[in-house]
CSV table of C-alpha atoms in Angstrom, one decimal:
chain,number,residue,atom,x,y,z
A,107,MET,CA,-53.9,34.7,7.3
A,108,ARG,CA,-50.2,34.3,6.8
A,109,THR,CA,-48.0,35.0,9.8
A,110,PRO,CA,-44.6,36.8,9.3
A,111,ARG,CA,-42.8,33.6,10.3
A,112,ARG,CA,-44.7,31.6,7.7
A,113,TRP,CA,-44.1,34.2,5.0
A,114,TRP,CA,-40.4,34.2,5.9
A,115,LEU,CA,-40.1,30.5,5.7
A,116,ARG,CA,-41.8,30.4,2.3
A,117,ARG,CA,-39.1,32.7,0.8
A,118,SER,CA,-36.1,31.2,-0.9
A,119,LEU,CA,-32.7,30.9,0.8
A,120,TRP,CA,-31.3,33.2,-1.8
A,121,PHE,CA,-33.8,35.9,-0.9
A,122,ARG,CA,-33.4,35.5,2.9
A,123,ILE,CA,-29.6,35.7,2.8
A,124,THR,CA,-29.7,38.8,0.6
A,125,LEU,CA,-32.3,40.5,2.7
A,126,ILE,CA,-30.5,39.7,6.0
A,127,ALA,CA,-27.1,40.9,4.7
A,128,THR,CA,-28.6,44.1,3.2
A,129,THR,CA,-30.5,44.9,6.4
A,130,ILE,CA,-27.5,44.4,8.5
A,131,THR,CA,-25.3,46.5,6.2
A,132,LEU,CA,-27.8,49.3,6.0
A,133,ALA,CA,-28.2,49.4,9.8
A,134,LEU,CA,-24.4,49.4,10.2
A,135,LEU,CA,-23.9,52.1,7.6
A,136,PHE,CA,-26.7,54.3,8.9
A,137,GLY,CA,-25.4,54.0,12.4
A,138,LEU,CA,-21.9,55.0,11.3
A,139,ALA,CA,-23.4,57.9,9.3
A,140,VAL,CA,-25.3,59.2,12.3
A,141,LEU,CA,-22.2,58.9,14.5
A,142,ALA,CA,-20.0,60.6,11.9
A,143,GLY,CA,-22.6,63.4,11.4
A,144,ARG,CA,-22.6,64.0,15.1
A,145,ALA,CA,-18.8,64.0,15.3
A,146,LEU,CA,-18.5,66.3,12.2
A,147,GLY,CA,-19.2,69.6,14.1
A,148,PRO,CA,-16.7,68.9,16.9
A,149,LEU,CA,-14.1,67.9,14.3
A,150,LEU,CA,-14.5,71.2,12.4
A,151,ILE,CA,-14.4,73.2,15.6
A,152,GLN,CA,-11.2,71.4,16.7
A,153,SER,CA,-9.6,72.2,13.3
A,154,VAL,CA,-10.4,75.9,13.8
A,155,ASP,CA,-9.0,75.8,17.4
A,156,ASP,CA,-5.8,74.2,16.1
A,157,GLU,CA,-5.4,77.0,13.5
A,158,LEU,CA,-6.1,79.7,16.2
A,159,THR,CA,-3.6,78.1,18.6
A,160,ALA,CA,-1.0,78.2,15.9
A,161,VAL,CA,-1.6,82.0,15.5
A,162,LEU,CA,-1.9,82.7,19.3
A,163,ALA,CA,1.5,81.3,20.3
A,164,PRO,CA,3.7,83.7,18.3
A,165,ALA,CA,1.3,86.6,19.0
A,166,THR,CA,1.7,86.3,22.8
A,167,ALA,CA,5.4,86.0,22.4
A,168,GLN,CA,5.5,89.3,20.4
A,169,VAL,CA,3.3,91.1,22.9
A,170,ALA,CA,5.5,89.9,25.7
A,171,ALA,CA,8.5,91.4,23.8
A,172,GLY,CA,6.8,94.7,23.4
A,173,ASP,CA,6.1,94.3,19.7
A,174,GLN,CA,2.9,94.5,17.7
A,175,PRO,CA,1.6,91.0,16.9
A,176,ALA,CA,1.4,89.8,13.3
A,177,ARG,CA,-2.1,89.6,11.8
A,178,PRO,CA,-2.4,86.6,9.3
A,179,SER,CA,-5.0,86.9,6.7
A,180,GLY,CA,-8.4,85.5,7.7
A,181,THR,CA,-7.6,85.8,11.4
A,182,GLU,CA,-8.2,88.8,13.8
A,183,VAL,CA,-5.6,89.4,16.5
A,184,ARG,CA,-6.5,91.8,19.4
A,185,VAL,CA,-4.5,93.1,22.3
A,186,LEU,CA,-6.7,94.0,25.2
A,187,ASP,CA,-6.3,95.0,28.8
A,188,THR,CA,-7.6,92.7,31.5
A,189,ALA,CA,-11.0,94.5,31.5
A,190,GLY,CA,-11.4,93.9,27.8
A,191,GLY,CA,-10.6,97.4,26.6
A,192,PRO,CA,-8.5,97.7,23.4
A,193,VAL,CA,-4.9,98.8,23.7
A,194,ASP,CA,-3.9,98.1,20.1
A,195,GLY,CA,-5.6,101.2,18.7
A,196,ASP,CA,-8.5,99.3,17.1
A,197,PRO,CA,-12.2,99.7,17.9
A,198,PRO,CA,-13.5,97.8,20.9
A,199,ALA,CA,-13.7,94.0,20.4
A,200,ARG,CA,-17.1,92.4,20.1
A,201,LEU,CA,-16.6,90.5,23.3
A,202,GLY,CA,-18.7,90.6,26.4
A,203,ALA,CA,-17.6,90.6,30.0
A,204,GLU,CA,-18.3,86.9,30.3
A,205,ASP,CA,-16.4,86.2,27.1
A,206,ILE,CA,-13.4,88.2,28.5
A,207,ARG,CA,-13.4,86.1,31.7
A,208,ASP,CA,-13.5,82.8,29.7
A,209,LEU,CA,-10.6,83.9,27.5
A,210,LYS,CA,-8.5,84.9,30.5
A,211,ALA,CA,-9.2,81.5,31.9
A,212,GLY,CA,-8.0,79.9,28.7
A,213,LEU,CA,-11.4,78.7,27.5
A,214,PRO,CA,-12.5,79.0,23.8
A,215,VAL,CA,-15.4,81.4,23.1
A,216,ARG,CA,-18.0,81.4,20.3
A,217,VAL,CA,-19.6,84.8,19.6
A,218,GLY,CA,-22.3,85.9,17.2
A,219,ASP,CA,-24.7,84.1,15.0
A,220,ALA,CA,-24.1,85.1,11.3
A,221,PRO,CA,-21.3,84.5,11.1
A,222,THR,CA,-20.1,82.9,14.3
A,223,TRP,CA,-16.7,83.8,15.5
A,224,ARG,CA,-14.3,81.5,17.4
A,225,TRP,CA,-11.9,83.1,19.9
A,226,LEU,CA,-9.0,81.9,21.9
A,227,GLY,CA,-7.0,84.0,24.4
A,228,SER,CA,-4.1,84.1,26.7
A,229,VAL,CA,-2.9,86.6,29.3
A,230,VAL,CA,0.8,87.9,29.0
A,231,THR,CA,2.9,90.5,30.8
A,232,ALA,CA,4.1,93.4,28.7
A,233,PRO,CA,7.6,94.8,29.1
A,234,ASP,CA,6.2,97.7,31.3
A,235,GLY,CA,4.7,95.1,33.7
A,236,SER,CA,1.1,95.5,32.6
A,237,GLN,CA,-1.2,92.6,32.0
A,238,ARG,CA,-2.4,92.1,28.5
A,239,LEU,CA,-5.0,89.8,27.0
A,240,VAL,CA,-4.0,88.5,23.6
A,241,ALA,CA,-7.1,87.2,21.7
A,242,VAL,CA,-7.2,85.6,18.3
A,243,GLY,CA,-10.4,84.9,16.4
A,244,ALA,CA,-11.7,83.6,13.1
A,245,PRO,CA,-15.1,83.6,11.5
A,246,MET,CA,-16.8,80.1,11.1
A,247,VAL,CA,-18.4,80.9,7.8
A,248,GLY,CA,-20.5,78.0,6.5
A,249,PHE,CA,-20.1,75.9,9.6
A,250,GLY,CA,-23.8,75.0,10.0
A,251,ALA,CA,-24.2,74.3,6.3
A,252,ALA,CA,-21.0,72.2,6.3
A,253,VAL,CA,-22.3,70.1,9.2
A,254,ALA,CA,-25.8,69.7,7.6
A,255,ASP,CA,-24.5,68.9,4.1
A,256,GLY,CA,-21.9,66.5,5.5
A,257,SER,CA,-24.6,64.6,7.4
A,258,ARG,CA,-26.8,64.3,4.4
A,259,TRP,CA,-23.9,63.1,2.3
A,260,LEU,CA,-23.0,60.5,4.8
A,261,LEU,CA,-26.6,59.2,4.8
A,262,LEU,CA,-26.5,59.1,1.0
A,263,VAL,CA,-23.3,57.1,1.1
A,264,ALA,CA,-24.9,54.7,3.6
A,265,VAL,CA,-27.8,54.2,1.2
A,266,VAL,CA,-25.5,53.6,-1.8
A,267,GLY,CA,-23.3,51.3,0.3
A,268,GLY,CA,-26.4,49.3,1.3
A,269,LEU,CA,-27.5,49.0,-2.4
A,270,VAL,CA,-24.0,47.9,-3.4
A,271,ALA,CA,-24.0,45.3,-0.5
A,272,MET,CA,-27.4,44.0,-1.7
A,273,ILE,CA,-26.2,43.6,-5.3
A,274,ALA,CA,-22.9,42.0,-4.2
A,275,THR,CA,-24.7,39.6,-1.8
A,276,TRP,CA,-27.3,38.8,-4.4
A,277,LEU,CA,-24.6,37.9,-7.0
A,278,GLY,CA,-22.4,36.1,-4.4
A,279,VAL,CA,-25.2,34.0,-3.1
A,280,ARG,CA,-26.4,33.2,-6.6
A,281,ALA,CA,-22.9,32.0,-7.5
A,282,ALA,CA,-22.6,30.0,-4.3
A,283,LEU,CA,-26.0,28.3,-4.7
A,284,ARG,CA,-25.5,27.5,-8.4
A,285,PRO,CA,-23.8,24.1,-7.5
A,286,VAL,CA,-26.7,23.4,-5.2
A,287,GLY,CA,-29.1,23.8,-8.1
A,288,ARG,CA,-27.0,21.4,-10.2
A,289,MET,CA,-27.0,19.0,-7.4
A,290,ARG,CA,-30.8,19.2,-7.1
A,291,ARG,CA,-31.1,18.4,-10.8
A,292,SER,CA,-28.7,15.5,-10.5
A,293,VAL,CA,-30.7,14.1,-7.6
A,294,ARG,CA,-34.0,14.3,-9.7
A,295,GLU,CA,-32.3,12.6,-12.6
A,296,LEU,CA,-30.3,10.1,-10.6
A,297,PRO,CA,-31.0,6.5,-11.8
A,298,PRO,CA,-31.1,3.6,-9.4
A,299,GLY,CA,-27.7,2.4,-8.3
A,300,ARG,CA,-25.9,5.6,-9.3
A,301,ARG,CA,-24.4,8.2,-7.0
A,302,LEU,CA,-24.0,11.9,-7.1
A,303,PRO,CA,-20.8,13.2,-8.7
A,304,MET,CA,-18.4,14.6,-6.1
A,305,PRO,CA,-17.6,18.4,-6.4
A,306,GLU,CA,-13.9,19.2,-7.0
A,307,ALA,CA,-13.8,21.8,-4.2
A,308,ASP,CA,-13.3,20.4,-0.7
A,309,ASP,CA,-16.1,22.4,0.8
A,310,GLU,CA,-19.5,21.9,2.4
A,311,LEU,CA,-21.1,20.9,-0.9
A,312,ARG,CA,-18.7,18.0,-1.2
A,313,ALA,CA,-19.4,16.9,2.3
A,314,LEU,CA,-23.2,17.1,1.6
A,315,ALA,CA,-22.8,15.0,-1.6
A,316,SER,CA,-20.7,12.5,0.3
A,317,ASP,CA,-23.3,12.2,3.1
A,318,PHE,CA,-26.1,11.9,0.6
A,319,ASN,CA,-24.3,9.2,-1.3
A,320,ALA,CA,-23.8,7.4,2.0
A,321,LEU,CA,-27.5,7.8,2.7
A,322,LEU,CA,-28.3,6.3,-0.7
A,323,THR,CA,-26.0,3.3,0.0
A,324,ARG,CA,-27.7,2.7,3.4
A,325,GLN,CA,-31.2,3.1,1.8
A,326,GLU,CA,-30.3,0.6,-0.9
A,327,GLU,CA,-28.9,-1.8,1.7
A,328,VAL,CA,-32.1,-1.5,3.7
A,329,SER,CA,-34.3,-2.0,0.6
A,330,GLU,CA,-32.2,-5.0,-0.5
A,331,ARG,CA,-32.4,-6.5,3.0
A,332,LEU,CA,-36.2,-5.9,3.1
A,333,ARG,CA,-36.6,-7.6,-0.3
A,334,ARG,CA,-34.5,-10.5,0.7
A,335,PHE,CA,-36.3,-10.7,4.1
A,336,THR,CA,-39.7,-10.6,2.4
A,337,GLY,CA,-38.8,-13.3,-0.1
A,338,ASP,CA,-37.3,-15.5,2.6
A,339,ALA,CA,-40.3,-15.0,4.9
A,340,ALA,CA,-42.7,-15.8,2.1
A,341,HIS,CA,-40.7,-19.0,1.2
A,342,GLU,CA,-40.5,-20.1,4.8
A,343,LEU,CA,-44.2,-19.4,5.4
A,344,ARG,CA,-45.2,-21.3,2.3
A,345,SER,CA,-43.9,-24.6,3.5
A,346,PRO,CA,-45.8,-25.0,6.8
A,347,VAL,CA,-48.9,-23.5,5.4
A,348,ALA,CA,-48.9,-25.9,2.4
A,349,SER,CA,-48.1,-28.8,4.7
A,350,ILE,CA,-51.0,-27.9,7.0
A,351,ARG,CA,-53.4,-27.6,4.1
A,352,VAL,CA,-52.4,-31.0,2.6
A,353,GLN,CA,-52.7,-32.8,5.9
A,354,ALA,CA,-56.0,-31.2,6.7
A,355,GLU,CA,-57.4,-32.3,3.3
A,356,VAL,CA,-56.2,-35.8,4.0
A,357,ALA,CA,-57.8,-35.8,7.4
A,358,VAL,CA,-61.1,-34.6,5.9
A,359,THR,CA,-61.2,-37.0,3.0
A,360,ASN,CA,-60.0,-40.1,5.0
A,361,PRO,CA,-62.5,-41.5,7.5
A,362,ASP,CA,-59.9,-43.6,9.3
A,363,PRO,CA,-59.8,-42.3,12.9
A,364,GLU,CA,-56.2,-43.5,13.5
A,365,LEU,CA,-55.0,-41.8,10.3
A,366,ALA,CA,-56.9,-38.7,11.2
A,367,GLN,CA,-55.4,-38.6,14.6
A,368,GLU,CA,-51.9,-39.0,13.2
A,369,THR,CA,-52.6,-36.3,10.6
A,370,LEU,CA,-53.9,-33.9,13.3
A,371,THR,CA,-50.7,-34.5,15.3
A,372,ASP,CA,-48.6,-33.5,12.2
A,373,ILE,CA,-50.8,-30.5,11.7
A,374,LEU,CA,-50.2,-29.5,15.4
A,375,ASP,CA,-46.4,-29.8,14.8
A,376,GLU,CA,-46.5,-27.7,11.7
A,377,SER,CA,-48.7,-25.1,13.5
A,378,GLU,CA,-46.2,-24.8,16.3
A,379,ARG,CA,-43.4,-24.4,13.7
A,380,LEU,CA,-45.5,-21.7,12.0
A,381,SER,CA,-46.2,-20.0,15.3
A,382,ALA,CA,-42.5,-20.0,16.2
A,383,LEU,CA,-41.6,-18.6,12.7
A,384,LEU,CA,-44.2,-15.8,13.1
A,385,ASP,CA,-42.9,-14.9,16.6
A,386,GLY,CA,-39.4,-14.7,15.2
A,387,LEU,CA,-40.5,-12.5,12.3
A,388,LEU,CA,-42.3,-10.2,14.7
A,389,THR,CA,-39.3,-10.0,17.0
A,390,LEU,CA,-36.9,-9.1,14.1
A,391,ALA,CA,-39.5,-6.6,12.7
A,392,ARG,CA,-39.6,-4.8,16.1
A,393,SER,CA,-35.8,-4.7,16.2
A,394,ASP,CA,-35.6,-3.3,12.7
A,395,ALA,CA,-38.1,-0.6,13.7
A,396,GLY,CA,-35.7,0.6,16.4
A,397,GLU,CA,-37.7,-0.4,19.4
A,398,LEU,CA,-35.2,-0.6,22.3
A,399,PRO,CA,-36.5,-0.7,25.9
A,400,ALA,CA,-34.3,0.7,28.6
A,401,ALA,CA,-31.6,-1.6,29.8
A,402,GLU,CA,-31.6,-2.9,33.4
A,403,PRO,CA,-29.4,-5.3,35.5
A,404,VAL,CA,-30.2,-9.0,34.7
A,405,GLU,CA,-28.6,-11.8,36.7
A,406,LEU,CA,-27.4,-14.4,34.2
A,407,VAL,CA,-26.7,-17.4,36.4
A,408,THR,CA,-30.3,-17.6,37.5
A,409,GLU,CA,-31.5,-16.9,33.9
A,410,ALA,CA,-29.2,-19.7,32.6
A,411,ARG,CA,-30.6,-22.2,35.0
A,412,GLY,CA,-34.1,-21.1,34.2
A,413,ALA,CA,-33.5,-21.6,30.5
A,414,ALA,CA,-32.1,-25.1,31.1
A,415,GLY,CA,-35.3,-25.9,33.0
A,416,ARG,CA,-37.5,-24.8,30.1
A,417,LEU,CA,-36.0,-27.3,27.6
A,418,PRO,CA,-38.4,-30.0,26.5
A,419,ASP,CA,-38.3,-33.5,27.8
A,420,GLY,CA,-35.8,-35.8,26.2
A,421,SER,CA,-33.2,-33.0,25.7
A,422,PRO,CA,-29.6,-33.7,26.5
A,423,PRO,CA,-28.6,-32.7,30.1
A,424,VAL,CA,-27.4,-29.1,30.7
A,425,ARG,CA,-24.7,-28.3,33.2
A,426,VAL,CA,-24.5,-24.7,34.3
A,427,SER,CA,-21.0,-23.8,35.4
A,428,ALA,CA,-20.5,-20.3,37.0
A,429,VAL,CA,-17.1,-19.0,38.0
A,430,VAL,CA,-18.8,-16.3,40.0
A,431,PRO,CA,-22.0,-16.7,42.1
A,432,GLN,CA,-23.7,-13.9,40.3
A,433,ALA,CA,-23.1,-12.2,36.9
A,434,TRP,CA,-25.1,-9.1,36.1
A,435,ALA,CA,-25.5,-7.9,32.6
A,436,LEU,CA,-27.1,-4.7,31.2
A,437,ALA,CA,-30.0,-5.9,29.1
A,438,THR,CA,-33.7,-6.8,29.7
A,439,PRO,CA,-35.0,-10.1,31.1
A,440,ALA,CA,-36.9,-10.7,27.8
A,441,GLU,CA,-33.7,-10.3,25.8
A,442,VAL,CA,-31.7,-12.5,28.0
A,443,GLU,CA,-34.4,-15.1,28.0
A,444,LEU,CA,-34.6,-15.0,24.2
A,445,VAL,CA,-30.8,-15.4,23.8
A,446,LEU,CA,-30.4,-18.2,26.3
A,447,ASP,CA,-33.5,-20.1,25.0
A,448,ASN,CA,-32.4,-20.0,21.4
A,449,LEU,CA,-28.8,-20.9,22.2
A,450,LEU,CA,-29.8,-23.9,24.3
A,451,ARG,CA,-32.5,-25.1,21.8
A,452,ASN,CA,-29.9,-24.8,19.0
A,453,ALA,CA,-27.4,-26.8,21.2
A,454,CYS,CA,-30.1,-29.5,21.9
A,455,ARG,CA,-30.7,-29.9,18.2
A,456,TYR,CA,-27.1,-30.9,17.6
A,457,ALA,CA,-25.7,-32.2,21.0
A,458,GLU,CA,-25.0,-35.9,21.5
A,459,THR,CA,-24.8,-36.4,25.2
A,460,GLN,CA,-24.5,-33.0,27.1
A,461,ILE,CA,-24.5,-29.2,27.0
A,462,VAL,CA,-22.3,-27.0,29.2
A,463,VAL,CA,-23.2,-23.4,29.9
A,464,SER,CA,-20.3,-21.4,31.4
A,465,LEU,CA,-20.7,-17.9,32.9
A,466,LEU,CA,-17.6,-15.7,33.2
A,467,ALA,CA,-17.2,-12.1,34.4
A,468,SER,CA,-14.4,-9.5,33.9
A,469,ARG,CA,-14.2,-6.0,35.0
A,470,SER,CA,-16.4,-4.6,32.2
A,471,ARG,CA,-17.9,-7.6,30.5
A,472,VAL,CA,-19.8,-10.8,31.2
A,473,ARG,CA,-19.7,-13.9,29.0
A,474,VAL,CA,-22.1,-16.7,28.4
A,475,VAL,CA,-20.5,-19.7,26.7
A,476,VAL,CA,-22.6,-22.6,25.4
A,477,ASP,CA,-20.7,-25.8,24.5
A,478,ASP,CA,-22.1,-28.9,23.0
A,479,ASP,CA,-20.6,-32.3,21.8
A,480,GLY,CA,-22.3,-32.4,18.5
A,481,PRO,CA,-20.8,-32.2,15.0
A,482,GLY,CA,-20.0,-28.5,15.4
A,483,VAL,CA,-20.2,-25.8,12.8
A,484,ALA,CA,-18.0,-26.0,9.8
A,485,ARG,CA,-15.8,-23.1,9.1
A,486,GLU,CA,-17.6,-22.2,5.9
A,487,HIS,CA,-20.8,-21.9,7.8
A,488,ARG,CA,-19.5,-19.8,10.8
A,489,GLY,CA,-19.8,-16.5,8.9
A,490,HIS,CA,-23.5,-17.1,8.0
A,491,VAL,CA,-25.1,-18.9,11.0
A,492,PHE,CA,-26.3,-15.6,12.3
A,493,ASP,CA,-27.9,-14.6,9.0
A,494,ARG,CA,-31.7,-14.7,8.8
A,495,PHE,CA,-33.2,-17.9,7.4
A,496,TYR,CA,-29.7,-19.5,7.1
A,497,ARG,CA,-29.7,-23.1,8.2
A,498,VAL,CA,-27.0,-25.7,8.2
A,499,ALA,CA,-28.1,-29.0,6.6
A,500,ASP,CA,-30.8,-30.6,8.8
A,501,ASP,CA,-29.2,-34.1,8.5
A,502,ARG,CA,-26.5,-32.9,10.9
A,503,ALA,CA,-29.0,-32.4,13.7
A,504,ARG,CA,-30.6,-34.7,16.2
A,505,THR,CA,-34.0,-33.0,15.5
A,506,SER,CA,-35.2,-30.8,12.7
A,507,GLY,CA,-37.8,-28.1,12.5
A,508,GLY,CA,-35.6,-25.0,12.9
A,509,THR,CA,-36.8,-21.8,11.3
A,510,GLY,CA,-33.4,-20.2,10.6
A,511,LEU,CA,-34.3,-17.2,12.8
A,512,GLY,CA,-33.2,-18.2,16.3
A,513,LEU,CA,-29.5,-17.4,15.9
A,514,ALA,CA,-30.4,-14.2,13.9
A,515,MET,CA,-32.5,-13.0,16.8
A,516,VAL,CA,-29.7,-13.8,19.3
A,517,ALA,CA,-27.2,-11.8,17.3
A,518,GLU,CA,-29.6,-8.9,16.9
A,519,ALA,CA,-30.6,-8.8,20.6
A,520,VAL,CA,-26.9,-8.8,21.7
A,521,ARG,CA,-25.8,-6.3,19.1
A,522,ARG,CA,-28.4,-3.8,20.2
A,523,ARG,CA,-26.9,-3.7,23.7
A,524,GLY,CA,-23.4,-3.1,22.5
A,525,GLY,CA,-22.3,-6.7,22.8
A,526,ARG,CA,-21.3,-9.4,20.4
A,527,VAL,CA,-21.8,-13.2,19.8
A,528,THR,CA,-19.3,-15.5,18.2
A,529,VAL,CA,-19.2,-19.2,17.1
A,530,GLY,CA,-16.3,-21.4,17.3
A,531,GLU,CA,-15.1,-24.9,18.2
A,532,SER,CA,-15.9,-26.4,21.6
A,533,PRO,CA,-13.4,-28.5,23.7
A,534,GLU,CA,-16.1,-31.1,23.7
A,535,GLY,CA,-15.7,-31.4,19.9
A,536,GLY,CA,-18.9,-29.6,19.0
A,537,ALA,CA,-19.9,-26.0,18.6
A,538,ARG,CA,-19.1,-23.2,21.1
A,539,PHE,CA,-21.4,-20.1,21.1
A,540,GLN,CA,-20.1,-17.2,23.1
A,541,VAL,CA,-22.2,-14.1,24.0
A,542,ILE,CA,-20.5,-11.0,25.5
A,543,TRP,CA,-22.6,-8.4,27.3
A,544,ARG,CA,-21.7,-5.2,29.1
A,545,ARG,CA,-21.4,-5.8,32.8
A,546,HIS,CA,-23.5,-4.0,35.4
A,547,ASP,CA,-21.2,-2.9,38.3
A,548,GLY,CA,-24.0,-2.7,40.8
């Protein structure tokens, strides 16, 4: 069973706009017709009163002067005493006692049914000092029919106006949505790498086309990055897997225990490299998926000392230099640990004698600076060291085995928290990596 909402949502935008506009127009016109029909009777009565008032004023002046009042065509003028009796020589007026009281009070009076008469009156003093009631009246012939016919015509005009509004809305919406139809056809036929043509008018459709083209650009960038990431990941995974397979085959086919032990050691090293590569890929995949845990205050001085203590034996000594006793950053402990561990391991790969970790704090930012005294990073590589799977030549390093993902994970983790990471030249002659986080005020 279809609900009204479901039925409504299944209609076209063209139909919905036309129906809404027509309904509102009809409701407004019908309301105006009803109000105008109700006001038609009082307007007609007011027009009769205005005509009677125009006759009453000169008639009272003539009676006050002792003359007979003029009697315009279509209007009856009577001169009565205060009791309602005629003093103008005509038959008694068709006015009751209550009508006479109202006329003397200056109130209009309606008398009779077919036709209805409208009367106005005013009391004046004759030259002999007597009080006279001057009354003027006119028949309201066709009043009821005029009100009824006027109301019906007003309703008919409302219906016609609604139909005209429906047709005008239908044509207007059709003309307005025609460019949308052309845009839909263009989208269906759009080949890869192409963009929607921009409408000439600077309106909402142009903004929609611009936003859609921007969406296509971002989608292509994501697809290209995914293809490049997939290809690089496959290439990087192929090397350790092939090495492990070859070494395992050697260990199986060669009965020499010493060679087997050496081969197993190499297999363990390659397995650790493969595990680190997979961990890096999973971390970047979660980042690309938009997983972002809530930030919390993390104390960087303690974290830096902890990262230095986690370095393997034989690594160059690490000196942690903190300008402030504590430096709090807005991140998560896991993110800070990932950044510091990868920066220090990268520094260990290239450092000759020592690594210096400096922690600085300003009003809104905290900085972690990692300096080493190795060969540094050449200028042509500085714009790419944070790219995924990008590696500087291994012969520059003290040790090999990097996956090309460590610095990429550092850049991604810092970027997601609104910070940035840069690489430059260290005063020690090697590389300087600087990470900037937002500071927690506490």
